[in-house]
PDB file of C-alpha atoms in Angstrom:
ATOM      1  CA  UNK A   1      90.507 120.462 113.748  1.00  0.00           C
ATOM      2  CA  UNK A   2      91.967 122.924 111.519  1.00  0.00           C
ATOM      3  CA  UNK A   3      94.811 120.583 110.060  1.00  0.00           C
ATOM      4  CA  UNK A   4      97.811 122.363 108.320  1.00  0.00           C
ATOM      5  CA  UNK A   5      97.583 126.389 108.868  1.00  0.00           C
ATOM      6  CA  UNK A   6     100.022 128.456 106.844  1.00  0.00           C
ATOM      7  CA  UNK A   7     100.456 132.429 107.660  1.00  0.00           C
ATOM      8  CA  UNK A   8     100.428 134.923 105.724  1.00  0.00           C
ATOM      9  CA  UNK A   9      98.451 133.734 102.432  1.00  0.00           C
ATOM     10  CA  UNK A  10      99.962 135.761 100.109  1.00  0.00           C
ATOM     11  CA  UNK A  11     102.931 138.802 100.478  1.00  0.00           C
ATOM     12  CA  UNK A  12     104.719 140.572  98.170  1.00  0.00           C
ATOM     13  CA  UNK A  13     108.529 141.888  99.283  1.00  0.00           C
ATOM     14  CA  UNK A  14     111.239 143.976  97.442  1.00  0.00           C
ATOM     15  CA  UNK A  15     114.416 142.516  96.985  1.00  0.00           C
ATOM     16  CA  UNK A  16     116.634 142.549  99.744  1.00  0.00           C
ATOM     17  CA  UNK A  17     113.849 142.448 102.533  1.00  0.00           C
ATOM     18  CA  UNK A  18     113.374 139.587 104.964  1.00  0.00           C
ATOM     19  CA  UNK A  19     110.241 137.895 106.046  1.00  0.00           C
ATOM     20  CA  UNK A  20     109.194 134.863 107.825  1.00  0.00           C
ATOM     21  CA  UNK A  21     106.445 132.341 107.250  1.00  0.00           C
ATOM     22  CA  UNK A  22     104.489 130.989 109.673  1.00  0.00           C
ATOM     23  CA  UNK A  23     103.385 126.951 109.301  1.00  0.00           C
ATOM     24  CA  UNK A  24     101.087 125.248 112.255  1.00  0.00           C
ATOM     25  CA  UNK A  25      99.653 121.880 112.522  1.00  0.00           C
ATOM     26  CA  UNK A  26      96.848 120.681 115.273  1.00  0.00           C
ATOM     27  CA  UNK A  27      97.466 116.659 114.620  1.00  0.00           C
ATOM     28  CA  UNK A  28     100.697 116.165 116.910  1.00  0.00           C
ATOM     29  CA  UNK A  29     102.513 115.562 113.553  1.00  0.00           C
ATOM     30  CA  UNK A  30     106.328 114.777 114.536  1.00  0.00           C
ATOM     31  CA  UNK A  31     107.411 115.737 111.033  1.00  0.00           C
ATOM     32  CA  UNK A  32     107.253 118.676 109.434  1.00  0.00           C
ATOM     33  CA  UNK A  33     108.500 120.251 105.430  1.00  0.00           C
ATOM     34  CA  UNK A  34     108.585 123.494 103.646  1.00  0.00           C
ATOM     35  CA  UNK A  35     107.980 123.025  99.565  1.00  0.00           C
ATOM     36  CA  UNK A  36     108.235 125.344  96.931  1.00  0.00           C
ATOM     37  CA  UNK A  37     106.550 125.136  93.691  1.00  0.00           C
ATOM     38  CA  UNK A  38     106.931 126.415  90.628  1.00  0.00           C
ATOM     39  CA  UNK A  39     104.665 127.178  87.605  1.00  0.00           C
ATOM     40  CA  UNK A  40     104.461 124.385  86.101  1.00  0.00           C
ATOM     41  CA  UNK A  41     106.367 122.031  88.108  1.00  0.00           C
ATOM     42  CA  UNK A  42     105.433 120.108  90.950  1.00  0.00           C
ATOM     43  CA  UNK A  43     106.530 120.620  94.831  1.00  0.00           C
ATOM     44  CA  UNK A  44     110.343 120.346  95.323  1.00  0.00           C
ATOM     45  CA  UNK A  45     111.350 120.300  99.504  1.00  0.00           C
ATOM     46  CA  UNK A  46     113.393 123.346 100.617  1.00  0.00           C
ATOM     47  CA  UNK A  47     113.719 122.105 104.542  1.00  0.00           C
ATOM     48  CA  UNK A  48     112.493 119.560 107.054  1.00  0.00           C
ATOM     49  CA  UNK A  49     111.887 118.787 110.828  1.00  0.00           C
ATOM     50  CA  UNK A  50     112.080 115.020 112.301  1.00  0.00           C
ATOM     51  CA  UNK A  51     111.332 116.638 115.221  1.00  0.00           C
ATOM     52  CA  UNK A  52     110.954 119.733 117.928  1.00  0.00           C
ATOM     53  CA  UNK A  53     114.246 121.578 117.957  1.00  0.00           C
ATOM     54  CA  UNK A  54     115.612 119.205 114.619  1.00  0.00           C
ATOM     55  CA  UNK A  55     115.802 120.539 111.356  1.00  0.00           C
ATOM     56  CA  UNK A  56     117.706 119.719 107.748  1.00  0.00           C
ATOM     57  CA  UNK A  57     118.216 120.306 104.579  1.00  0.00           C
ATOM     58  CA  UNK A  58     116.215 119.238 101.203  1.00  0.00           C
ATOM     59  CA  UNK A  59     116.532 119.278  97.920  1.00  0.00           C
ATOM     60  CA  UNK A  60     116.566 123.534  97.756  1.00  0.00           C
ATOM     61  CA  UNK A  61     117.477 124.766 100.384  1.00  0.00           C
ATOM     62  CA  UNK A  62     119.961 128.027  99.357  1.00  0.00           C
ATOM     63  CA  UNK A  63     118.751 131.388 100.813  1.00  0.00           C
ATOM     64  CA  UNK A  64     116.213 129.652 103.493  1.00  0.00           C
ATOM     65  CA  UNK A  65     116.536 128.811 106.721  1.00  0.00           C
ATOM     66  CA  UNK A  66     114.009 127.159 109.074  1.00  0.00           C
ATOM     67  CA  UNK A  67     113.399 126.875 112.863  1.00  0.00           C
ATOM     68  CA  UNK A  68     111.263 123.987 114.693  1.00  0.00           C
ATOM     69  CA  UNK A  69     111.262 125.575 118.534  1.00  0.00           C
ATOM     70  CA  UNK A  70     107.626 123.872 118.946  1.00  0.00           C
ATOM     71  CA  UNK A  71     106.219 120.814 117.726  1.00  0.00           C
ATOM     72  CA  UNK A  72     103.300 122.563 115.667  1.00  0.00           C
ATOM     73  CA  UNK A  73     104.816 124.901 114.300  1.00  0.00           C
ATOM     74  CA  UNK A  74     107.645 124.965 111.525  1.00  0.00           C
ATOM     75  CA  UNK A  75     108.391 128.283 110.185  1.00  0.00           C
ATOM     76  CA  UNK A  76     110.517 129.339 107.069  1.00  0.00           C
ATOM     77  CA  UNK A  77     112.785 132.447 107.046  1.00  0.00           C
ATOM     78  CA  UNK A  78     113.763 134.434 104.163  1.00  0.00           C
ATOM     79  CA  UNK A  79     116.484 136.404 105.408  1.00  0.00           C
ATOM     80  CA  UNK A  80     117.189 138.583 102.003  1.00  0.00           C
ATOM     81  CA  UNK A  81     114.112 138.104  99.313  1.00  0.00           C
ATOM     82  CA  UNK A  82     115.283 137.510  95.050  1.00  0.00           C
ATOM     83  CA  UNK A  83     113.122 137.292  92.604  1.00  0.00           C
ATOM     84  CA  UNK A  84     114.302 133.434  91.928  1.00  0.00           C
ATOM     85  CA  UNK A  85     112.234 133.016  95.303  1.00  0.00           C
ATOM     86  CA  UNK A  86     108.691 134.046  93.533  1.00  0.00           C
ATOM     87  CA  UNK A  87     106.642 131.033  94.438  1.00  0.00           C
ATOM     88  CA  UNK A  88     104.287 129.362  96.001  1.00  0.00           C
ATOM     89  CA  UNK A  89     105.230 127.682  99.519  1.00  0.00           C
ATOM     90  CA  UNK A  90     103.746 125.239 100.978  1.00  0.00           C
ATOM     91  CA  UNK A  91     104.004 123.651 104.640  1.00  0.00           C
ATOM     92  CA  UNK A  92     103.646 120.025 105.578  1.00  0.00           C
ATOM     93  CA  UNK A  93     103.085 117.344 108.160  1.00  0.00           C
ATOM     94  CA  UNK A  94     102.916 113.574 108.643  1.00  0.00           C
ATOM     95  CA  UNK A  95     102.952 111.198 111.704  1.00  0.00           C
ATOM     96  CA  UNK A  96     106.316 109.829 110.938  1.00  0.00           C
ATOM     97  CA  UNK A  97     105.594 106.845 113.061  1.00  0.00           C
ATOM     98  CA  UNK A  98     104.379 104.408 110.563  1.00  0.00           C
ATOM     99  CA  UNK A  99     107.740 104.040 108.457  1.00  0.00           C
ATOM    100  CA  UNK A 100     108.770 106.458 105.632  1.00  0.00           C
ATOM    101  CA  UNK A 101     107.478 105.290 102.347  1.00  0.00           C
ATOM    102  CA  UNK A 102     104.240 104.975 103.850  1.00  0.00           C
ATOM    103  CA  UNK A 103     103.910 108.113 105.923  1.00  0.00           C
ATOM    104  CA  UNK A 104     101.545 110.128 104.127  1.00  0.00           C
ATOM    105  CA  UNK A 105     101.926 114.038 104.231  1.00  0.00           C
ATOM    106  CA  UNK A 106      99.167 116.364 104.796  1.00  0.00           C
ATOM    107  CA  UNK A 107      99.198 119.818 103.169  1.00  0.00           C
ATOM    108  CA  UNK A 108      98.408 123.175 104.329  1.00  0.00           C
ATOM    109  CA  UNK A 109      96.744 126.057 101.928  1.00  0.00           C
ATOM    110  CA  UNK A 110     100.177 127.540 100.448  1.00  0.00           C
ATOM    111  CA  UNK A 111     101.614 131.201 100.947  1.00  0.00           C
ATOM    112  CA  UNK A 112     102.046 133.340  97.548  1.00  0.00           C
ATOM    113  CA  UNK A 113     105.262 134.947  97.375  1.00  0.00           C
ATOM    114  CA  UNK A 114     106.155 137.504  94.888  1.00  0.00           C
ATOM    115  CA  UNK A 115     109.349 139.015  95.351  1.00  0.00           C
ATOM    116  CA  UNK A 116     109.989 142.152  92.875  1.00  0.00           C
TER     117      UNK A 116
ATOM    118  CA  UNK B  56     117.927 108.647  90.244  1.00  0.00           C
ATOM    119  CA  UNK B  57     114.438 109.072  91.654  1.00  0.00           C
ATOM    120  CA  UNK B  58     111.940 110.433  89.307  1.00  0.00           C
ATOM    121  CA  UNK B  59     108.399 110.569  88.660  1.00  0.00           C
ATOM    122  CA  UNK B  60     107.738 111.108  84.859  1.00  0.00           C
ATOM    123  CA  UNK B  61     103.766 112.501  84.092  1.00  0.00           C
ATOM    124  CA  UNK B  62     103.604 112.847  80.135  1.00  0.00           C
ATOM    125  CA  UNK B  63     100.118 113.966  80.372  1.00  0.00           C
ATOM    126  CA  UNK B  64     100.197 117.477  80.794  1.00  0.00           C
ATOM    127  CA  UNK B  65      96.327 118.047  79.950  1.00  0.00           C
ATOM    128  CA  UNK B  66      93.156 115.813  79.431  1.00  0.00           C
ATOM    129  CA  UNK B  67      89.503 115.745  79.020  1.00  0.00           C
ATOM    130  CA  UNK B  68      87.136 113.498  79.942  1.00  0.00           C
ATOM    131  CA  UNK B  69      83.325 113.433  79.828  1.00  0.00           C
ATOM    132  CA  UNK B  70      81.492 113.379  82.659  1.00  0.00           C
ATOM    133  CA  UNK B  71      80.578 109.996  84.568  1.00  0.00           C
ATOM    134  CA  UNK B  72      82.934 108.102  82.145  1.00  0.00           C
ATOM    135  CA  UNK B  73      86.434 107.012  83.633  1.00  0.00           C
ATOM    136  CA  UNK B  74      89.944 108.506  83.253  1.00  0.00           C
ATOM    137  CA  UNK B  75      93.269 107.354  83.609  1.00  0.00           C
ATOM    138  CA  UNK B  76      96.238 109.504  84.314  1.00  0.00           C
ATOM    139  CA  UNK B  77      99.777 107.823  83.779  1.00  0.00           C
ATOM    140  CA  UNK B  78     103.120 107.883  86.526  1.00  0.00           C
ATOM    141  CA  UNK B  79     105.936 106.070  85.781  1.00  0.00           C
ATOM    142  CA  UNK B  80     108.526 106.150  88.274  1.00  0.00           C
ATOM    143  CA  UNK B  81     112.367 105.935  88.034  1.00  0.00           C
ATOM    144  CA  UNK B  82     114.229 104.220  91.808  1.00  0.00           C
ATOM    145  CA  UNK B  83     116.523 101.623  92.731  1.00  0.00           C
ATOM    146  CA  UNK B  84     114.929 100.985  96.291  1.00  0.00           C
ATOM    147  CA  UNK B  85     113.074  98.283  96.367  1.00  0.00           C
ATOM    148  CA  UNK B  86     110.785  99.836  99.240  1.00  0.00           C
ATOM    149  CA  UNK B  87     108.971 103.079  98.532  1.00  0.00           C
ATOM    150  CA  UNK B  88     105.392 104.644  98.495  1.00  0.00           C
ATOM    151  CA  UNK B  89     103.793 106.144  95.698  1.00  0.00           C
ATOM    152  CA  UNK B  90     101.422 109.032  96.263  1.00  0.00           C
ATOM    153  CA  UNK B  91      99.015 110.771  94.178  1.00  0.00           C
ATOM    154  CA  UNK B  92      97.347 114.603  95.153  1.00  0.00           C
ATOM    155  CA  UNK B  93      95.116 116.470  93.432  1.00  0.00           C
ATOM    156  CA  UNK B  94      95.133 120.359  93.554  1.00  0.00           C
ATOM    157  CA  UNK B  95      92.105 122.944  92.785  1.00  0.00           C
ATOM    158  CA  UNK B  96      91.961 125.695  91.255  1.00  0.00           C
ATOM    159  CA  UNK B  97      92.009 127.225  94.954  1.00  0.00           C
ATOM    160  CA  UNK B  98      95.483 125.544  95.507  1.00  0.00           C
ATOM    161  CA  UNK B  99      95.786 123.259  97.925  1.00  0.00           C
ATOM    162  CA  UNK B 100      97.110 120.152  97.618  1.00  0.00           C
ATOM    163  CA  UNK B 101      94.775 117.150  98.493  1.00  0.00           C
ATOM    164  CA  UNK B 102      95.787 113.501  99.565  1.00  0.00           C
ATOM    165  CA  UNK B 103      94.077 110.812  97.780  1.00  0.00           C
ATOM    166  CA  UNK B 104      95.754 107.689  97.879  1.00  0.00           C
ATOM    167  CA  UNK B 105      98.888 105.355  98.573  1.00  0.00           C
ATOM    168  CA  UNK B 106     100.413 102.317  97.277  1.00  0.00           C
ATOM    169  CA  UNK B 107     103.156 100.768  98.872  1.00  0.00           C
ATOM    170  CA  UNK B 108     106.075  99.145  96.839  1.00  0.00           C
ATOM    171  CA  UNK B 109     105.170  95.636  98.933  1.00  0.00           C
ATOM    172  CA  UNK B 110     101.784  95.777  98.629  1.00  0.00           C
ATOM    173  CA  UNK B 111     100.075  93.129  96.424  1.00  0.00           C
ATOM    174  CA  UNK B 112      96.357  94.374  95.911  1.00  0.00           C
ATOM    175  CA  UNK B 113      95.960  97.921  93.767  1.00  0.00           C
ATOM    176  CA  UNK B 114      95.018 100.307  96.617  1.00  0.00           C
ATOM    177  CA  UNK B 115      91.213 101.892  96.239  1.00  0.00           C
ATOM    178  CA  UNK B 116      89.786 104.859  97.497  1.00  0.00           C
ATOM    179  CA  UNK B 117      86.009 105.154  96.719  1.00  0.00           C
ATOM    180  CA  UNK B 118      86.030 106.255  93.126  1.00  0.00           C
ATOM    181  CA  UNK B 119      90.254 106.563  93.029  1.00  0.00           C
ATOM    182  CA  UNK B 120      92.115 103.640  91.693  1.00  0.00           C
ATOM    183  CA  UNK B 121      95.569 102.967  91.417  1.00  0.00           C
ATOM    184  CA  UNK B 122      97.005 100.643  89.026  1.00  0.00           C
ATOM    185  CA  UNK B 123      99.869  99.272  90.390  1.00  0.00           C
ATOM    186  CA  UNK B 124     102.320  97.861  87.767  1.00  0.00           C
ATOM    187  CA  UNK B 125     105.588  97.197  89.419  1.00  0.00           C
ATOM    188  CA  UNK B 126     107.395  95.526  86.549  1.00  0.00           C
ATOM    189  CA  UNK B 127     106.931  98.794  84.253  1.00  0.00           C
ATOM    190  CA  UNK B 128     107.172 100.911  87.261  1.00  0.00           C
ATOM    191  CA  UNK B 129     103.950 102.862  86.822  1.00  0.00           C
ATOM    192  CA  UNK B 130     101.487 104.300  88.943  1.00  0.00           C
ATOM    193  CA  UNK B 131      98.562 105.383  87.067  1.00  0.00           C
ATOM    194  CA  UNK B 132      95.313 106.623  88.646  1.00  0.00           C
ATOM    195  CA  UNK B 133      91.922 105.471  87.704  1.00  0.00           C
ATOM    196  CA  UNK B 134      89.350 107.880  88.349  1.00  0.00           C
ATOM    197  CA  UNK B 135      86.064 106.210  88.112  1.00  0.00           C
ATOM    198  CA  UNK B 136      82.585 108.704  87.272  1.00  0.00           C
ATOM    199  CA  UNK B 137      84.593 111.675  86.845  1.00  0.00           C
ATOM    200  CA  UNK B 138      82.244 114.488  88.478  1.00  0.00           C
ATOM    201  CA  UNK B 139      82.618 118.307  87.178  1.00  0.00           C
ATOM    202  CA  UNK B 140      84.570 118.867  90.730  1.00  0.00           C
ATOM    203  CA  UNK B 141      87.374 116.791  89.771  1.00  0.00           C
ATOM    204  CA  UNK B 142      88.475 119.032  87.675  1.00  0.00           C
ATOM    205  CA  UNK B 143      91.862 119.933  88.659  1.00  0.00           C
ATOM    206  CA  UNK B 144      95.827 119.164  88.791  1.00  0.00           C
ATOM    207  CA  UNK B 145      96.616 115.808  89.605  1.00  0.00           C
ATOM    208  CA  UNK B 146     100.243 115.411  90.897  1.00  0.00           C
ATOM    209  CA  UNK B 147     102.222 111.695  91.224  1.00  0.00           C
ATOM    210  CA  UNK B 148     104.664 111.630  93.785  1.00  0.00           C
ATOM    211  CA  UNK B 149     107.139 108.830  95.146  1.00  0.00           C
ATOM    212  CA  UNK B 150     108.765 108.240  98.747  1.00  0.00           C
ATOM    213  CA  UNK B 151     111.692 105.864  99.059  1.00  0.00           C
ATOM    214  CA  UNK B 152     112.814 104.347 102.430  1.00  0.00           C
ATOM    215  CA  UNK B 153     115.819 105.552 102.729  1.00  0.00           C
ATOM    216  CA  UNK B 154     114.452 109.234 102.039  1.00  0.00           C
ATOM    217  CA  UNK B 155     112.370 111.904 104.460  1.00  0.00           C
ATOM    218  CA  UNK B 156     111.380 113.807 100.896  1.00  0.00           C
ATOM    219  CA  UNK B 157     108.431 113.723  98.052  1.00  0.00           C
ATOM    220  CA  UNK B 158     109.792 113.801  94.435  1.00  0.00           C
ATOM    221  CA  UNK B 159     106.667 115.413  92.618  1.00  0.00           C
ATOM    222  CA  UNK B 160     106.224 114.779  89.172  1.00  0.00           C
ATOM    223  CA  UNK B 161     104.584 118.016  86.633  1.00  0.00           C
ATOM    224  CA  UNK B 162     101.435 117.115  87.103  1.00  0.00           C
ATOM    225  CA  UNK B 163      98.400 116.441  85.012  1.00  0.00           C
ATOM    226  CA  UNK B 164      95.402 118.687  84.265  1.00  0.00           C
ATOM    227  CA  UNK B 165      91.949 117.476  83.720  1.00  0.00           C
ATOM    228  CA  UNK B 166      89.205 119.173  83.029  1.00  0.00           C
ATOM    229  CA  UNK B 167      85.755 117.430  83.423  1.00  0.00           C
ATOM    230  CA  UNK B 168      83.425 117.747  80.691  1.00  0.00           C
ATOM    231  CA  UNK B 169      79.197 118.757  81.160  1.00  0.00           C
TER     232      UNK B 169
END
């Protein structure tokens, strides 16, 4: 049971270019997020799923956009890199069944972004 | 607004003794969870424990802690015969009801002692 997987670990991109990152989850979590965090500051949510083929916005979500075609995996697109996106991203999941401010939200490893 | 307020940003603490790490918390729900993770040096973020806005009893997790003051709004975490591993950031976050998202707080770093 691997949990929260998040692809690549780290990347570095020029300005301009576009990548995609890769989040999977093994629990049959039926939500999913995308954070970013910054040094020093804690996690703030870019995008989330409520479900396969469902996805909206957070609280930062300029210059990403996000796709939920399965039900493990949630990835994040980066369609043209800045250097305000240098961060470290990190993928979630919870059950979403057991009512919101109790649905605890399991992290995966984080991908390392620099973007020069 | 929703806010979690850390004004820790480091501590020390011997090892074995105990350490507490203050959240206060800013919402006008009156249902919402409260959430505390730690994160290693290696990054990832770790779930330790929940208290619900409703519930009565402090919530325990082996030696984690979570003093529940509702009145002040504060969610500080006890951590009981700190060990040289839980050295790390510790991270306070809150959940309302009426809201699918996290609100992190800065975090607190502690660094364990020999």
């Amino acid at each position: 049971n691997a949990g929260v997987t998040q692809t690549p670990k780290f990347r570095v991109l020029k300005t301009g270019q576009s990548m995609t990152l890769l989040c999977a989850q093994d629990m049959n979590h039926e939500y999913m997020y995308w954070y970013r965090q910054d040094p020093g500051m804690g996690l703030r949510l870019i995008h989330y799923s409520v479900g396969e083929g469902t996805t909206a916005k957070g609280e930062v979500p300029d210059g990403y956009n996000v796709s939920r075609l399965k039900k493990q995996n949630f990835l994040l697109g980066l369609e043209s890199a800045a250097p305000s996106q240098t961060s470290v991203y990190f993928c979630a999941s919870s059950t979403g069944t057991s009512g919101r401010n109790t649905d605890t939200q399991y992290f995966g490893p984080g991908t390392r972004l620099t973007v020069l | 607004a929703q806010k979690i307020t850390q004004t820790q940003p480091g501590m020390f603490v011997q090892e074995k003794e105990a350490v507490t790490l203050d959240c206060t918390y800013d919402t006008s729900d009156q249902s919402y969870g409260l959430f505390w993770y730690k994160q290693p040096s290696s990054g990832e973020m770790i779930f330790l424990i929940y208290q619900g806005s409703y519930d009565e009893q402090n919530a325990t997790e082996g030696r984690y802690s979570l003093n529940f003051q509702k009145a002040r709004k504060s969610a500080n975490l006890v951590i009981s015969a700190s060990q040289l591993g839980d050295s790390a950031m510790y991270f306070c976050a809150m959940r309302e009801d009426s809201s699918y998202k996290l609100i992190f707080g800065s975090g607190t770093r502690l660094l364990v002692r020999p």
